[in-house]
Structures are given as structure tokens and as C-alpha cells.
mmCIF file with all atom_site columns, C-alpha atoms in Angstrom:
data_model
loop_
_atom_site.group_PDB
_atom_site.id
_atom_site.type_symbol
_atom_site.label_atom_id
_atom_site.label_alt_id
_atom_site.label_comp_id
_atom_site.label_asym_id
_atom_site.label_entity_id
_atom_site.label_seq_id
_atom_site.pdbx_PDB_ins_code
_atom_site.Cartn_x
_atom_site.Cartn_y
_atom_site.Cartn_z
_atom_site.occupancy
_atom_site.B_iso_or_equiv
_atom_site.pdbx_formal_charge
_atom_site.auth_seq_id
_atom_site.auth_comp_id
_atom_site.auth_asym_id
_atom_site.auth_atom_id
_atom_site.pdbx_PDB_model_num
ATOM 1  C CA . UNK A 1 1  ? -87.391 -33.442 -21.671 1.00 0.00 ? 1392 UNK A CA 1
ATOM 2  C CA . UNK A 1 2  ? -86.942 -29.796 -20.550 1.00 0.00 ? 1393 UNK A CA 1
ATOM 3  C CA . UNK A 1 3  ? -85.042 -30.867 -17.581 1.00 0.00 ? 1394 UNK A CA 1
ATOM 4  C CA . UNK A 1 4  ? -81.331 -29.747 -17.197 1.00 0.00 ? 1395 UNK A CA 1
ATOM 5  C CA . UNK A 1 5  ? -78.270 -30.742 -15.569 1.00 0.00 ? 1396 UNK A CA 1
ATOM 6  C CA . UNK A 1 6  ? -74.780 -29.096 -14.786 1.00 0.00 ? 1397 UNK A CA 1
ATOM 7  C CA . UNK A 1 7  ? -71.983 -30.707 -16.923 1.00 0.00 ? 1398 UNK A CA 1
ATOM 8  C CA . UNK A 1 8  ? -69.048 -28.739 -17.335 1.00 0.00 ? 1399 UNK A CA 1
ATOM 9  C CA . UNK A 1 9  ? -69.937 -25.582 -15.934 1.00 0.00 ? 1400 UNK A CA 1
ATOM 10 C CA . UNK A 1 10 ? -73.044 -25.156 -18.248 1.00 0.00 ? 1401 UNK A CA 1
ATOM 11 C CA . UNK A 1 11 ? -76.676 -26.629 -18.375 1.00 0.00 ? 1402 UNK A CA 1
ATOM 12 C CA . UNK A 1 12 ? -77.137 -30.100 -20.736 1.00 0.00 ? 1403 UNK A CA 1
ATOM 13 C CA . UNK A 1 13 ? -80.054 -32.395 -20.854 1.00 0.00 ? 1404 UNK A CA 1
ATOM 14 C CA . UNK A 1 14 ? -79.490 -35.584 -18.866 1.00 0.00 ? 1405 UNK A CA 1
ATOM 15 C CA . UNK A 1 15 ? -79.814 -37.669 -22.258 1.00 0.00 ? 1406 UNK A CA 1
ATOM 16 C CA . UNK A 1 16 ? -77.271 -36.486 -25.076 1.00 0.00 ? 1407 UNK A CA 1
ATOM 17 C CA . UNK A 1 17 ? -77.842 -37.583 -28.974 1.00 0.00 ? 1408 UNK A CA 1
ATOM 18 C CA . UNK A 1 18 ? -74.412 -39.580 -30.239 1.00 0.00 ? 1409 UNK A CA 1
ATOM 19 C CA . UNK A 1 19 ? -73.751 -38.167 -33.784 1.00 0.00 ? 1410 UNK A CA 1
ATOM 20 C CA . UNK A 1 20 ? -70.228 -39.770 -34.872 1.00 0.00 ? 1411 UNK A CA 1
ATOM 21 C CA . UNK A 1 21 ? -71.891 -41.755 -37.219 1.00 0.00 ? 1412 UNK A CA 1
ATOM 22 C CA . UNK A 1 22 ? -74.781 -39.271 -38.895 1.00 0.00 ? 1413 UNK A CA 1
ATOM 23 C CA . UNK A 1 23 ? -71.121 -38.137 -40.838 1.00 0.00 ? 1414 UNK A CA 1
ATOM 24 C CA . UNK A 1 24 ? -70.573 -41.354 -42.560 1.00 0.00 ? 1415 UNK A CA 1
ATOM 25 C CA . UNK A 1 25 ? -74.148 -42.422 -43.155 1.00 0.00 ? 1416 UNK A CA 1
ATOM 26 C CA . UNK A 1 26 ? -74.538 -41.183 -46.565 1.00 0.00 ? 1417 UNK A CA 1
ATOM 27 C CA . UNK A 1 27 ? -77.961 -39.508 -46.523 1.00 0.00 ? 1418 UNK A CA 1
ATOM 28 C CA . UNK A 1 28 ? -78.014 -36.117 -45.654 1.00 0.00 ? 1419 UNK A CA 1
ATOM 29 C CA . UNK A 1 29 ? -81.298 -35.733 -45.574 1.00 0.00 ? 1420 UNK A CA 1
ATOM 30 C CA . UNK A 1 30 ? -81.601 -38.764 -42.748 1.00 0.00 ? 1421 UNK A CA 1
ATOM 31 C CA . UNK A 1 31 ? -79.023 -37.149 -40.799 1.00 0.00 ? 1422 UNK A CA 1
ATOM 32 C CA . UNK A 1 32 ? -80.911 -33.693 -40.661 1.00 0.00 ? 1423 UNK A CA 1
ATOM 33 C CA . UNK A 1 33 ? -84.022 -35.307 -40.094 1.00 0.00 ? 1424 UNK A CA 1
ATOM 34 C CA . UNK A 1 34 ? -82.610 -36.981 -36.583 1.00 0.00 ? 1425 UNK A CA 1
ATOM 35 C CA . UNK A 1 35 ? -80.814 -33.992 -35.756 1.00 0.00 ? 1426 UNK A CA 1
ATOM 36 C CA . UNK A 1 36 ? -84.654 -32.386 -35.683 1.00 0.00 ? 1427 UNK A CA 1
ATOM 37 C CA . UNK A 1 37 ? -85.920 -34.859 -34.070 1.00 0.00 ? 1428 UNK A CA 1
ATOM 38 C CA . UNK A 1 38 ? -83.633 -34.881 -31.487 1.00 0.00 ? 1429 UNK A CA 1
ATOM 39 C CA . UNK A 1 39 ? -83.751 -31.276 -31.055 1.00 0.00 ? 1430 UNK A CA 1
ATOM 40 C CA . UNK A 1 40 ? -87.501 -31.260 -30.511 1.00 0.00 ? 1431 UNK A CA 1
ATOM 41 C CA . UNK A 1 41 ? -87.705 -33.766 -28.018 1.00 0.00 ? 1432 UNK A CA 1
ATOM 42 C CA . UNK A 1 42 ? -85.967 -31.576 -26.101 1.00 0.00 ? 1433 UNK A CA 1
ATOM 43 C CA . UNK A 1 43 ? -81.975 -33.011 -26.701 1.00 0.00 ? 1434 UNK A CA 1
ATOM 44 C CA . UNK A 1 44 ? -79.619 -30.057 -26.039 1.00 0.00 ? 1435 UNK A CA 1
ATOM 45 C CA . UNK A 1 45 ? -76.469 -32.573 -25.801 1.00 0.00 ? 1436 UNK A CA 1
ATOM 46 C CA . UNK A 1 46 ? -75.022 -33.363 -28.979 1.00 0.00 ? 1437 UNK A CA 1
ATOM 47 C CA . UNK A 1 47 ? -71.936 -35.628 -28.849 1.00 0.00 ? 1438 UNK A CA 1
ATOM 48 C CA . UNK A 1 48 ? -69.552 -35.033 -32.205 1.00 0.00 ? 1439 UNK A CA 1
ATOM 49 C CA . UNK A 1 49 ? -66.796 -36.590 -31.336 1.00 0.00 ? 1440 UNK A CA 1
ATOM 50 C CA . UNK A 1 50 ? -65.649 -39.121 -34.069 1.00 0.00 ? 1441 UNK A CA 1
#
């Protein structure tokens, strides 16, 4: 999913990876592992808010 769109003046990935919820999930480990995951399939949006 190399593809990228404008958003905001910069480049993002057309799908983005909701995180608000990898804070309260209790397993760190988990979390990370997603975050990874996400990262390799080619995610470069990352949504924090809470």
C-alpha cells in the first residue's frame, strides 16, 4: 500500500491505523506488535487522537 495522497499539505496513505485505544489496552507488547504491523503494510497514517 505504497500509494500516497495529499492531506494537509503533506503525503499520507489513503488508509490510516486508529490508535486511541492501543493506550488503554493493557498489553504493551500487543500494542507494539500492531503498530508493526501496520507500519509494514505500508500504513503511514497514524490517528492518536484520544
Amino acid at each position: 500500500m505504497r500509494s500516497e495522497v495529499p492531506l494537509g499539505g503533506r503525503l499520507t496513505t489513503p488508509v490510516g491505523f486508529g490508535g486511541s485505544s492501543l493506550m488503554t489496552s493493557g498489553d504493551r507488547t500487543r500494542s507494539v506488535a500492531m503498530l508493526e504491523a501496520a507500519y509494514d503494510a505500508g500504513i503511514r497514517h497514524f490517528d492518536v487522537a484520544p
